[in-house]
XYZ file of C-alpha atoms in Angstrom:
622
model
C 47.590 39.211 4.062
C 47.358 38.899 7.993
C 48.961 35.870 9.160
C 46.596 32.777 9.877
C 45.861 31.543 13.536
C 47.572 28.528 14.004
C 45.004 25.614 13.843
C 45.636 23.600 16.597
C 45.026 26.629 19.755
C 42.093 27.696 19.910
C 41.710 31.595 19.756
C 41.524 32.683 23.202
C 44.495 29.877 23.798
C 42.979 27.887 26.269
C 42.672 24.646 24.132
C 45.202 22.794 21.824
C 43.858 19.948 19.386
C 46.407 17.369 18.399
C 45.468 15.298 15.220
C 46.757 11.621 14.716
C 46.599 10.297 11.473
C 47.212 6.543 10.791
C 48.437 5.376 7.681
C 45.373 3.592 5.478
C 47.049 0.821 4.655
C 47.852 -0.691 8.399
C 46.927 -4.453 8.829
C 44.285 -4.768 10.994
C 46.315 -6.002 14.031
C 48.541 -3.823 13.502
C 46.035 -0.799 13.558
C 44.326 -2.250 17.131
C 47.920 -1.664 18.446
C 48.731 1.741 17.338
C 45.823 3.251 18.398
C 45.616 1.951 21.851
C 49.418 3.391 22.078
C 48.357 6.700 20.455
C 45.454 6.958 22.882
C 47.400 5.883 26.026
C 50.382 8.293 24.950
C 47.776 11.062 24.684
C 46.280 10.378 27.917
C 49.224 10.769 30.002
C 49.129 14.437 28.710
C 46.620 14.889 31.645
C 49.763 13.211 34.128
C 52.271 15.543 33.094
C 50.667 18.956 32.252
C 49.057 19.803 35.936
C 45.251 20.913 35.266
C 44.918 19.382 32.242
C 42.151 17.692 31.150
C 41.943 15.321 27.769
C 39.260 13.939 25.761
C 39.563 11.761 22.879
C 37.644 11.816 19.976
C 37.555 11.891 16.129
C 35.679 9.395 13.366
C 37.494 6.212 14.096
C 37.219 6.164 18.009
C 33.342 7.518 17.425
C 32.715 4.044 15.427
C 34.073 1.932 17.585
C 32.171 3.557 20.600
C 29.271 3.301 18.010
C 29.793 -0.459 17.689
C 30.328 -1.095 21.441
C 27.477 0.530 22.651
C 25.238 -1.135 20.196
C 26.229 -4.866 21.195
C 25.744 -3.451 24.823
C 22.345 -2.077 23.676
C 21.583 -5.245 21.982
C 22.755 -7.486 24.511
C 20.644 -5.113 27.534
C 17.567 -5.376 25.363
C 17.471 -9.000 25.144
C 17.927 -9.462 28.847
C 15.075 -7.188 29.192
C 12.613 -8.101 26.803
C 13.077 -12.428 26.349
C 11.532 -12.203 30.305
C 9.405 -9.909 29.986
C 8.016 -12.171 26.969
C 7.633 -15.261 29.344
C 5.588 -13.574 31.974
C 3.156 -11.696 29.212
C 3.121 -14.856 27.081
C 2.427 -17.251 30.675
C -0.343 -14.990 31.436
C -1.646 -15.378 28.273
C -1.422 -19.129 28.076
C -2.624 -20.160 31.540
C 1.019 -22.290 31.650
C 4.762 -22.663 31.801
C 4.904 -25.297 28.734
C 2.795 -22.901 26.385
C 5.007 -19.918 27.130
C 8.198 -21.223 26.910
C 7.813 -21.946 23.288
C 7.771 -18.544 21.869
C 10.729 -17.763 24.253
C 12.447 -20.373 22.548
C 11.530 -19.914 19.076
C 12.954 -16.195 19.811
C 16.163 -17.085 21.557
C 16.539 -19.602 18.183
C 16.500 -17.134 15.794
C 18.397 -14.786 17.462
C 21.117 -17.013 17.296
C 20.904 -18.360 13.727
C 20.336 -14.722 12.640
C 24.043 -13.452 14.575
C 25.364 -16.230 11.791
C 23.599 -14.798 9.689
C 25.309 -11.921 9.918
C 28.984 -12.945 10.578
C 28.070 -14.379 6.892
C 26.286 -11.494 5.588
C 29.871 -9.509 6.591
C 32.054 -11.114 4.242
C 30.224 -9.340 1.623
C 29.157 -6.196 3.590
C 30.385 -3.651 5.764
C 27.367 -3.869 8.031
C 26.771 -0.984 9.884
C 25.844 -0.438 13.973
C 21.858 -0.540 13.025
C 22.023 -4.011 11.258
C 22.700 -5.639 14.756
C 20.028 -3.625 16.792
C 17.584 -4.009 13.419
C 17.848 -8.056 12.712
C 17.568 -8.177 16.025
C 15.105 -6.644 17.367
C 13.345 -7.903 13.698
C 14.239 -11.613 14.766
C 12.322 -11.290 18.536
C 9.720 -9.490 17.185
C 8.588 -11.947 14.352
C 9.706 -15.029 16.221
C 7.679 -14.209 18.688
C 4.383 -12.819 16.696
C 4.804 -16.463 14.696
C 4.815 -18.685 17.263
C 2.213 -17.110 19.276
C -0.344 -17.471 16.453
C 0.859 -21.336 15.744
C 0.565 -22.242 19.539
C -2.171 -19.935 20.225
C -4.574 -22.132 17.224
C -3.173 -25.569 18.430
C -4.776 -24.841 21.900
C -7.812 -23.795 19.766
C -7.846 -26.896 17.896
C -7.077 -29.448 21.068
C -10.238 -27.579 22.892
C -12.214 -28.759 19.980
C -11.110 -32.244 20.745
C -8.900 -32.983 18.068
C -5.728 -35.012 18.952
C -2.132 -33.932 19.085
C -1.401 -35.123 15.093
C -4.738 -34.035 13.811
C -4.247 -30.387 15.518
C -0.771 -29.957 14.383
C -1.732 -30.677 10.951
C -4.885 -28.779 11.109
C -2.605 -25.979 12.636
C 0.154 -25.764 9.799
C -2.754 -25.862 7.377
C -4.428 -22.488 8.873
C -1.974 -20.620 10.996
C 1.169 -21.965 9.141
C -0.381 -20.879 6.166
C -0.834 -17.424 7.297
C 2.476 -17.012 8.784
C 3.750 -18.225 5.685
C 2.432 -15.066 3.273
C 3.074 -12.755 6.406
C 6.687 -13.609 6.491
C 6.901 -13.659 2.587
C 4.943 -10.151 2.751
C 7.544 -9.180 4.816
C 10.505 -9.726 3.268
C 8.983 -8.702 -0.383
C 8.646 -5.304 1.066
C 12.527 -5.379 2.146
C 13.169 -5.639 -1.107
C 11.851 -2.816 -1.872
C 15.259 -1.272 -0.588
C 17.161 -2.593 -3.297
C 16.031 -0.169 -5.443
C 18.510 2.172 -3.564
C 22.035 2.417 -4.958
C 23.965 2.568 -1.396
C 25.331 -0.417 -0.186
C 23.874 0.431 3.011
C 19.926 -0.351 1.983
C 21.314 -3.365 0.725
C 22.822 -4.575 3.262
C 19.946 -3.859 6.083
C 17.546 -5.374 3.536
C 19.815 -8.803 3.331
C 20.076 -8.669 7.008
C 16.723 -8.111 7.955
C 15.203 -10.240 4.847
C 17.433 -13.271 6.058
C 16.238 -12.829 9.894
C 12.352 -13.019 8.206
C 13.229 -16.211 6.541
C 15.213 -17.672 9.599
C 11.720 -16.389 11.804
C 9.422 -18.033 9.183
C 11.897 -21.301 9.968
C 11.623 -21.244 13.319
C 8.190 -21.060 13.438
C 7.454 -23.918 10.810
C 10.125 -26.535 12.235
C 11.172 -25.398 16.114
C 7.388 -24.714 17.420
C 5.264 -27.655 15.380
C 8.139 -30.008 16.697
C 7.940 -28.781 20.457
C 4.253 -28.970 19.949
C 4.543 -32.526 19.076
C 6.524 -33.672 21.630
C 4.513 -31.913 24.753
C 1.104 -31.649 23.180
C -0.767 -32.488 26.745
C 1.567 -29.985 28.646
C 0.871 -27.341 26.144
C -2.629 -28.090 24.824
C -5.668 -26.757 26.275
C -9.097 -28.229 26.853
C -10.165 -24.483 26.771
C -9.107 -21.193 25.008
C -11.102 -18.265 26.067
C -11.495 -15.863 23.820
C -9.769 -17.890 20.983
C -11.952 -20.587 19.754
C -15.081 -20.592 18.028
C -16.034 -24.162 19.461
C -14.842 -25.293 23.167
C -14.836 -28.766 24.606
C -18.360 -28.351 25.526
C -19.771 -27.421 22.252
C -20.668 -23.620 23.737
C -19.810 -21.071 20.757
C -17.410 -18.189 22.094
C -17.672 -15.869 18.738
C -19.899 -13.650 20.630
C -17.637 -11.325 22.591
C -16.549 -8.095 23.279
C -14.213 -8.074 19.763
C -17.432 -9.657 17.767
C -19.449 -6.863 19.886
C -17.079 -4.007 18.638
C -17.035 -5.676 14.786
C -21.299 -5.264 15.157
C -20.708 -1.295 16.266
C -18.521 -0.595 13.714
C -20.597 -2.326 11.305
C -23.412 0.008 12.309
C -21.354 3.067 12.099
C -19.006 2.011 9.206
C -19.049 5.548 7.331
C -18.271 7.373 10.336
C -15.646 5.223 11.274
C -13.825 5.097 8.264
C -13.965 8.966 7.982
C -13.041 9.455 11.410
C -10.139 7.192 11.982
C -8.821 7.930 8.275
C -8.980 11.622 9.231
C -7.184 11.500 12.595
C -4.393 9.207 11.151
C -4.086 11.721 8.509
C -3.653 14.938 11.013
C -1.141 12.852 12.679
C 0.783 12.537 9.632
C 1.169 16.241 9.135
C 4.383 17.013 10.768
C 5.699 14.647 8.673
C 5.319 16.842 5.923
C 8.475 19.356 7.704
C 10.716 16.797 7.606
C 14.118 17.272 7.767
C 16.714 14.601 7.256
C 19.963 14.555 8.586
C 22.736 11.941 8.362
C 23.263 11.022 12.219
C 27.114 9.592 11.647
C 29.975 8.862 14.231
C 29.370 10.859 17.436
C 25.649 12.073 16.739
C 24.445 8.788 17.655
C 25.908 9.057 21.174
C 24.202 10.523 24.317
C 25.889 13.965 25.161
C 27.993 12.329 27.767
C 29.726 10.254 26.372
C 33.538 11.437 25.295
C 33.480 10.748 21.323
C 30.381 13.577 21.628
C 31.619 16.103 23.907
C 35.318 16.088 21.738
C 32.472 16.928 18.659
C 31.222 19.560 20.669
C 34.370 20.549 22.017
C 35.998 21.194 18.539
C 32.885 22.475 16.981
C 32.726 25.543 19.719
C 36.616 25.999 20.017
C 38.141 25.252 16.334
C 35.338 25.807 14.078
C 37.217 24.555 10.934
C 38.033 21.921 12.727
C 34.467 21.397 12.957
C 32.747 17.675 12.151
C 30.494 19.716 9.970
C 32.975 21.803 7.968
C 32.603 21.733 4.120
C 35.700 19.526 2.886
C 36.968 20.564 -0.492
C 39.731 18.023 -2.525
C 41.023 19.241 -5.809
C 43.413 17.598 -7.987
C 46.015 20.539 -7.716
C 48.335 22.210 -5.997
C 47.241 23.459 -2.487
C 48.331 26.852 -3.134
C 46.356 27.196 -5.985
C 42.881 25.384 -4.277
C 43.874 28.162 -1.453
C 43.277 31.066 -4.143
C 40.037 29.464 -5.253
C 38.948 29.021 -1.664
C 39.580 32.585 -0.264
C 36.978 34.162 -3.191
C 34.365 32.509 -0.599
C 35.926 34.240 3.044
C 33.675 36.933 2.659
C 30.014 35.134 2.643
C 27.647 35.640 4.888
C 27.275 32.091 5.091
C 30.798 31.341 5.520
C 32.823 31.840 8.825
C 36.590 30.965 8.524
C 38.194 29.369 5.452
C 40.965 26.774 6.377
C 44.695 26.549 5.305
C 45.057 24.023 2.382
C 47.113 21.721 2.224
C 48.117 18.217 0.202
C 45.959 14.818 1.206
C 47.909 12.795 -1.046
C 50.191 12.964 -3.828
C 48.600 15.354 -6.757
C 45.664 16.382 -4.068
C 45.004 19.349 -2.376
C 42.435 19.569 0.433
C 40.926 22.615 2.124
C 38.203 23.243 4.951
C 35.178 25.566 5.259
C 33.768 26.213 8.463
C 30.067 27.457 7.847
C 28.401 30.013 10.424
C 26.100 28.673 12.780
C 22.741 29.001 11.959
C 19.228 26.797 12.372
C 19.557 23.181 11.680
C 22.488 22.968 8.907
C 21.076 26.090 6.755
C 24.178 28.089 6.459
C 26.331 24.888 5.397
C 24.016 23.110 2.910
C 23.842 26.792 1.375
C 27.875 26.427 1.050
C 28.066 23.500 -0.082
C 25.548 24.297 -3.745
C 27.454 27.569 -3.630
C 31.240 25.496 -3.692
C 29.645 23.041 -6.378
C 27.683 25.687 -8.353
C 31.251 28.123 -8.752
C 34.349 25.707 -9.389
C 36.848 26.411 -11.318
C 37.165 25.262 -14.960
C 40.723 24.167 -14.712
C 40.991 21.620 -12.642
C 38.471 18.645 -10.790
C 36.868 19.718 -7.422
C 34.770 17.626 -5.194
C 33.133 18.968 -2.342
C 32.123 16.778 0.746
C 31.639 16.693 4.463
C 28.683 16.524 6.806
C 26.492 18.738 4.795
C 27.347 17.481 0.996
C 26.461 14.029 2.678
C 22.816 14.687 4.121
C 22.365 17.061 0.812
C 23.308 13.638 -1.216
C 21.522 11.190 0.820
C 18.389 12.866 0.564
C 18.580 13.477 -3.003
C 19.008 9.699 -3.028
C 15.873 9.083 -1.214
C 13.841 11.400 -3.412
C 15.304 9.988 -6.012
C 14.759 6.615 -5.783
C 12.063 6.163 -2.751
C 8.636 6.290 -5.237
C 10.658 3.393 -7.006
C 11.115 1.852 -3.996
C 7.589 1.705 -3.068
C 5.874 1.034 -6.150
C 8.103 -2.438 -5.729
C 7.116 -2.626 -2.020
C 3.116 -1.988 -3.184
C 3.449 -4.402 -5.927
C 5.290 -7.300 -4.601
C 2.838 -7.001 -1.410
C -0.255 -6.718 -3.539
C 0.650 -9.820 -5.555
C 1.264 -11.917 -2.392
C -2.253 -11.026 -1.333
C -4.054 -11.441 -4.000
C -2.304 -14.935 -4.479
C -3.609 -15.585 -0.701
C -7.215 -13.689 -0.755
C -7.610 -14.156 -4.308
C -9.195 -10.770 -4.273
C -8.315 -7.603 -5.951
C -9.990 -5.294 -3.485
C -8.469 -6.247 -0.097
C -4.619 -5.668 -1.273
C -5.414 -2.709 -2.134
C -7.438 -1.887 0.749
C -4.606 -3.221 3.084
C -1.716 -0.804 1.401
C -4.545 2.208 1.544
C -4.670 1.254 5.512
C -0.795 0.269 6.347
C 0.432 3.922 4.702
C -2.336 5.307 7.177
C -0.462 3.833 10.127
C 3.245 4.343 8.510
C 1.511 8.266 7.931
C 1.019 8.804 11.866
C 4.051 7.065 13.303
C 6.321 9.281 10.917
C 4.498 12.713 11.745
C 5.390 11.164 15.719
C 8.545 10.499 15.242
C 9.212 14.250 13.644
C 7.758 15.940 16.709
C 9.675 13.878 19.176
C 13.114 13.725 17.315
C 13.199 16.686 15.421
C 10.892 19.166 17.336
C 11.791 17.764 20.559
C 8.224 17.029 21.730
C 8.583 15.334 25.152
C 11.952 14.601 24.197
C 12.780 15.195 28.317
C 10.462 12.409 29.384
C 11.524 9.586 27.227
C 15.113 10.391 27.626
C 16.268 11.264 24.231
C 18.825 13.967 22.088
C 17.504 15.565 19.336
C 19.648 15.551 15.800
C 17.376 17.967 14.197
C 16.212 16.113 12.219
C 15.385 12.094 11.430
C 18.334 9.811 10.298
C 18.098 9.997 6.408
C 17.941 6.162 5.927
C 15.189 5.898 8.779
C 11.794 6.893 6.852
C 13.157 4.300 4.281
C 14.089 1.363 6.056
C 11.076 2.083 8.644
C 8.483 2.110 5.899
C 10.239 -1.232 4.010
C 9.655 -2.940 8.178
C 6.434 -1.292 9.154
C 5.048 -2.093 5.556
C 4.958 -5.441 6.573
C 5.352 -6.004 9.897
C 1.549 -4.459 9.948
C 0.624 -6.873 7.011
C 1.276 -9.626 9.595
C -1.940 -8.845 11.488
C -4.021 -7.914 7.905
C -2.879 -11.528 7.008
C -3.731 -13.111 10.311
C -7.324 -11.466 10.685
C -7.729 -12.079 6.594
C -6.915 -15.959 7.226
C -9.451 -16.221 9.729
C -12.095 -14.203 8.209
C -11.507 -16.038 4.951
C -11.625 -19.230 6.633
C -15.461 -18.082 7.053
C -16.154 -17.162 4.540
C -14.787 -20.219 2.048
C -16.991 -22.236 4.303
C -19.864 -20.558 3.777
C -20.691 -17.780 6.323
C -21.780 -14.534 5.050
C -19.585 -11.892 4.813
C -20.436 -9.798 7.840
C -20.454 -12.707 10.093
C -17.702 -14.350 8.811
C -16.091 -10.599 9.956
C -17.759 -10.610 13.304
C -16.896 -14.059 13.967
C -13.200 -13.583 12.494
C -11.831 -10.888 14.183
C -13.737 -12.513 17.259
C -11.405 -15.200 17.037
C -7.991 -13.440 16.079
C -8.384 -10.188 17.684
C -7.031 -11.694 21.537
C -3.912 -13.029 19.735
C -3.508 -9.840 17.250
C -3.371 -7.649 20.153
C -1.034 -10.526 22.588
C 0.885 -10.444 19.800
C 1.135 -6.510 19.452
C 1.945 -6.013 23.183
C 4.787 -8.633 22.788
C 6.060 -6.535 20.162
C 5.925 -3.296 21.525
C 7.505 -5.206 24.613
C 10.632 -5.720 22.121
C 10.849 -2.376 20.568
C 10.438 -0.340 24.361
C 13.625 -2.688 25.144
C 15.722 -1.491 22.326
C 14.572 2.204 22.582
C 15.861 2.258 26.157
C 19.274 2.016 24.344
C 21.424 5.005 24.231
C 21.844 5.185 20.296
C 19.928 7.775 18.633
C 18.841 5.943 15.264
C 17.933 3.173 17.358
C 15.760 4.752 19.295
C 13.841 6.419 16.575
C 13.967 2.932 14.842
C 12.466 1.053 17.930
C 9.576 4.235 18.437
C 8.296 4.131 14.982
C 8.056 0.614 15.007
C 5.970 0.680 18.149
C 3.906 3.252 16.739
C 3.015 1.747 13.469
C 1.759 -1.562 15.589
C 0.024 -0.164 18.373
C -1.786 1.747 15.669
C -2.455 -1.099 13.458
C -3.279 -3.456 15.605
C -5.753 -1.085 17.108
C -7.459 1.550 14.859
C -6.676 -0.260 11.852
C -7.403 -3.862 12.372
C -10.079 -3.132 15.462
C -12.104 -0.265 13.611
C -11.103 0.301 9.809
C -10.946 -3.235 8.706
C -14.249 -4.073 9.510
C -15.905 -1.356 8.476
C -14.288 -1.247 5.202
C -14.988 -4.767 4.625
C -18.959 -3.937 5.643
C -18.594 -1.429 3.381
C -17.771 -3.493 0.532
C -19.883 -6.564 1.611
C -18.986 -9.240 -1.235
C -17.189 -6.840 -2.869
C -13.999 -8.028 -1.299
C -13.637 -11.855 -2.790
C -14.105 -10.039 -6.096
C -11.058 -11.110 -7.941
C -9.472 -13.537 -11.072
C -12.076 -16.343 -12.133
C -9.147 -19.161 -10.975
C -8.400 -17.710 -8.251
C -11.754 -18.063 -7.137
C -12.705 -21.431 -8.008
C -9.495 -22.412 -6.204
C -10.819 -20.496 -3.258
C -14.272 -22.175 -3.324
C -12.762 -25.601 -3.772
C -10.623 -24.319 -0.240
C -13.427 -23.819 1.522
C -15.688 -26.594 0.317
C -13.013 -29.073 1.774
C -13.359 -27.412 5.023
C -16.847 -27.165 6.143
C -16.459 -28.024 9.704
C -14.877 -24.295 10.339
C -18.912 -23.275 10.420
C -20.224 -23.452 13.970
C -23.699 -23.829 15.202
C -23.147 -19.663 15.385
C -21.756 -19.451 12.006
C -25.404 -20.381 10.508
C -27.078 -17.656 8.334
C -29.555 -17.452 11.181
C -29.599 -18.628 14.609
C -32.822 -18.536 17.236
C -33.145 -14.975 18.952
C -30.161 -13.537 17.023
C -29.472 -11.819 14.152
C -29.519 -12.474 9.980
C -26.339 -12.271 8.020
């Protein structure tokens, strides 16, 4: 036939490619070495060819600019968000004492959870989005944890209680709930073990062991600093916070009690309302289209590992990232035969010259034509697997046979993955509520919110909705392991606040208050730090999604999404008019686990307030 174009010039000649290959099994030293040689001998091309210009690329120097632009990322969003945290969490507090101790709690596990890590890799080849993930994970929770434990030992020293009695009484109530919130948390990153990959494994460990070293932090770090500078950090009044202050004048009367009475009023419409707008947001989920955003895709379009992608994918398309790569155990001549049967498809735009990977292996490329999204190649690739030949082994791989695989992974395996999530999660609460309702009632509510930040993150990242103004690339598509590992984190980093406004409302209600007051008066009292603690966290995520990496980005955003919307429509409006919906309903549960509950409360009668009375003079009956 007509003779081949020689692979490395391009076809109108104005471009040569020149492929290094290093052998596999170079020690690691000596692999640092010969690619900074190869790459400095390749640069002085530009030096002695006048008006040449080089630019290095290829899978090995994409992971490495992977890796160094997400410790840079990493390192930029801690600078940015740990002071940002001080200021918010000062404000908050009223004082320098009282803020610093989140700070710290966050800058502690930060630390133990890099060591963490360097252990985790002895085991693991960790990937670029464990470091961003455990650690953007490890400020979040820190933070969220010791802002509830500080935040209820000011509540408790503005009742009067000394520094021992309201560190006790403060492990008791918030250390409690932070307790099942960080448990909840890491049961539902368990939930990724029921994926095959090494990768969900490895993110889960990573992330799971940054939950426990949070839930550390806050129940040995925080109590102790609280213990040592109880009158610098203490309070003789918490507005907003505390049901009793030093002057025996009940607070549970304000604006968040206020909007707990409105929604109690209009519970049917609010349900229907808010469930129906979460649910239109979650529509464009429902499109979805997931990609697997390797090497170079993560990087913004300037940088040099992505334009030598783009280079080679518009000047030597079988050269392409995203060609179809064929191996056969035979000769290459032979795979070539096979291979040429496919040069006419419509699909199919130049078929490569075969040649031999490896002793007894032949290997081939398939550039597909370009077409919307990856179409035309994900079409090759079932046509390659559906037609080879009988006499020999053929496995077909690349860009394309990798998303195609992934996703059949996560269809395969994700309804397995959160039936665990749902049932470790529901067990936890139920152990905590001793209710069967509210678990159930929580998951219904958290999908809700996991529902409308994945339908967001499909029109920013994939449709390229205002894509411009936040300063992001579109893939085409969402990173195949982000719905999975977002929905293990946003599972339960939104059953943080259902387990913080549950613990106070339950509080209430073991004591004796009726169940709409005890809700009034509950999220009354948790609502100010629910929503501290949810503009702390958003202050965390904004810092990482001002990185540069792609996954990241869409990590951070959906994260964001899922708390601004829980700790807002869901935990504001839905769970109170759910619960008034139910009325008693929701302590229905196990005979034990309510005589245990009753015996809770009946040890604890001084939670009821003059306000927390089944009537009060000029007010209303509960």
């Amino acid at each position: 036939g007509a003779p081949r174009p020689d692979p490395a010039v391009s076809a109108d000649g104005g471009a040569a490619l020149v492929s290094v290959r290093l052998a596999r099994d170079l020690p690691e030293g000596a692999r640092e070495q010969s690619l900074a040689a190869v790459e400095s001998r390749l640069r002085r091309i530009a030096d002695a060819v006048p008006g040449a210009e080089v630019t290095l690329g290829g899978s090995e120097l994409a992971r490495r600019a992977v890796a160094a632009r997400s410790v840079a990322d990493t390192r930029r969003s801690e600078l940015i968000t740990l002071p940002v945290t001080l200021v918010v969490v000062y404000v908050l507090f009223g004082g320098l004492a009282a803020a610093s101790v989140p700070v710290l709690a966050a800058v502690g596990t930060v630390v133990t959870g890099m060591l963490w890590l360097l252990l985790l890799s002895r085991w693991y080849d960790l990937s670029s989005p464990a470091l961003s993930t455990t650690t953007m994970l490890g400020l979040g929770l820190a933070v969220d944890y010791s802002l509830l434990m500080v935040g209820r030992f000011r509540e408790e020293r503005a009742a009067g209680r000394p520094a021992p009695q309201a560190v006790a009484r403060m492990m008791a109530t918030a250390g409690r709930a932070v307790g099942f919130a960080a448990l909840v948390v890491a049961a539902a990153l368990c939930g990724l073990a029921a994926f095959p990959s090494d990768f969900y494994a490895a993110i889960g460990l990573a992330a799971a062991g940054t939950v426990a070293l949070s839930l550390a932090t806050a129940l040995t770090l925080t109590p102790a600093l609280l213990a040592a500078f109880p009158d610098r950090i203490g309070s003789s009044r918490v507005p907003g916070t505390s049901g009793v202050l030093a002057a025996g004048r009940p607070e549970d009367d304000g604006a968040f009690a206020r909007l707990a009475l409105w929604t109690r009023r209009h519970a049917v419409a609010v349900v229907l309302g808010v469930g129906a707008a979460l649910l239109a947001c979650a529509t464009p989920f429902l499109h979805v289209h997931l990609v697997s955003p390797v090497g170079e895709q993560q990087l913004p379009p300037t940088a040099e590992a992505r334009r030598y992608a783009d280079l080679v994918a518009e000047r030597f398309p079988q050269h392409r990232p995203d060609a179809v790569v064929v191996v056969a155990r035979t000769e290459p001549g032979r795979l070539q035969g096979w291979a040429d049967r496919f040069a006419g498809r419509p699909e199919v735009e130049e078929v490569g010259r075969a040649g031999a990977a490896a002793p007894g292996l032949a290997l081939v490329r398939i550039a597909a034509v370009a077409g919307p999204g990856q179409e035309p190649a994900e079409r090759l690739v079932h046509e390659l697997r559906d037609e080879r030949p009988a006499g020999y082994p053929v496995w077909v791989t690349g860009r394309s046979a990798v998303d195609i695989d992934f996703r059949a992974e996560v269809a395969g395996h994700a309804p397995r993955a959160a039936a665990l999530i749902a049932l470790t999660t529901g067990v936890l609460l139920l152990l905590m509520t001793g209710s069967v309702l509210l678990p159930l009632k929580a998951m219904a509510m958290n999908t809700l919110s996991l529902g409308a930040s994945f339908g967001a993150l499909v029109l920013v990242f994939q449709d390229g909705w205002g894509a411009g103004l936040l300063g992001v690339h579109t893939l085409g598509g969402l990173g195949y392991w982000l719905p999975v590992v977002v929905f293990a984190l946003a599972f339960g980093l939104s059953m943080d606040y259902e387990v913080f406004l549950l613990c106070r409302i339950q509080e209430l209600y073991e004591a004796g208050v009726g169940n709409d007051r005890a809700v009034e008066a509950g999220l009354q009292r948790s609502a100010r730090i629910i929503s501290s603690s949810a503009a702390l966290m958003c202050v965390v995520f904004a810092g990482f999604a001002t990185g540069e990496l792609t996954v990241v980005k869409q990590l951070a955003v959906a994260l964001a999404i899922v708390v601004v919307v829980d700790a807002s429509l869901v935990r504001c409006l839905l769970v109170p008019a759910t619960m008034t919906l139910l009325r008693d309903a929701n302590w229905w549960g196990p005979r034990p686990l309510r005589r245990q509950r009753a015996a809770h409360g009946a040890a604890r009668p001084e939670l009821v307030s003059a306000w927390d009375t089944p009537s009060r003079p000029g007010g209303r009956r509960y």
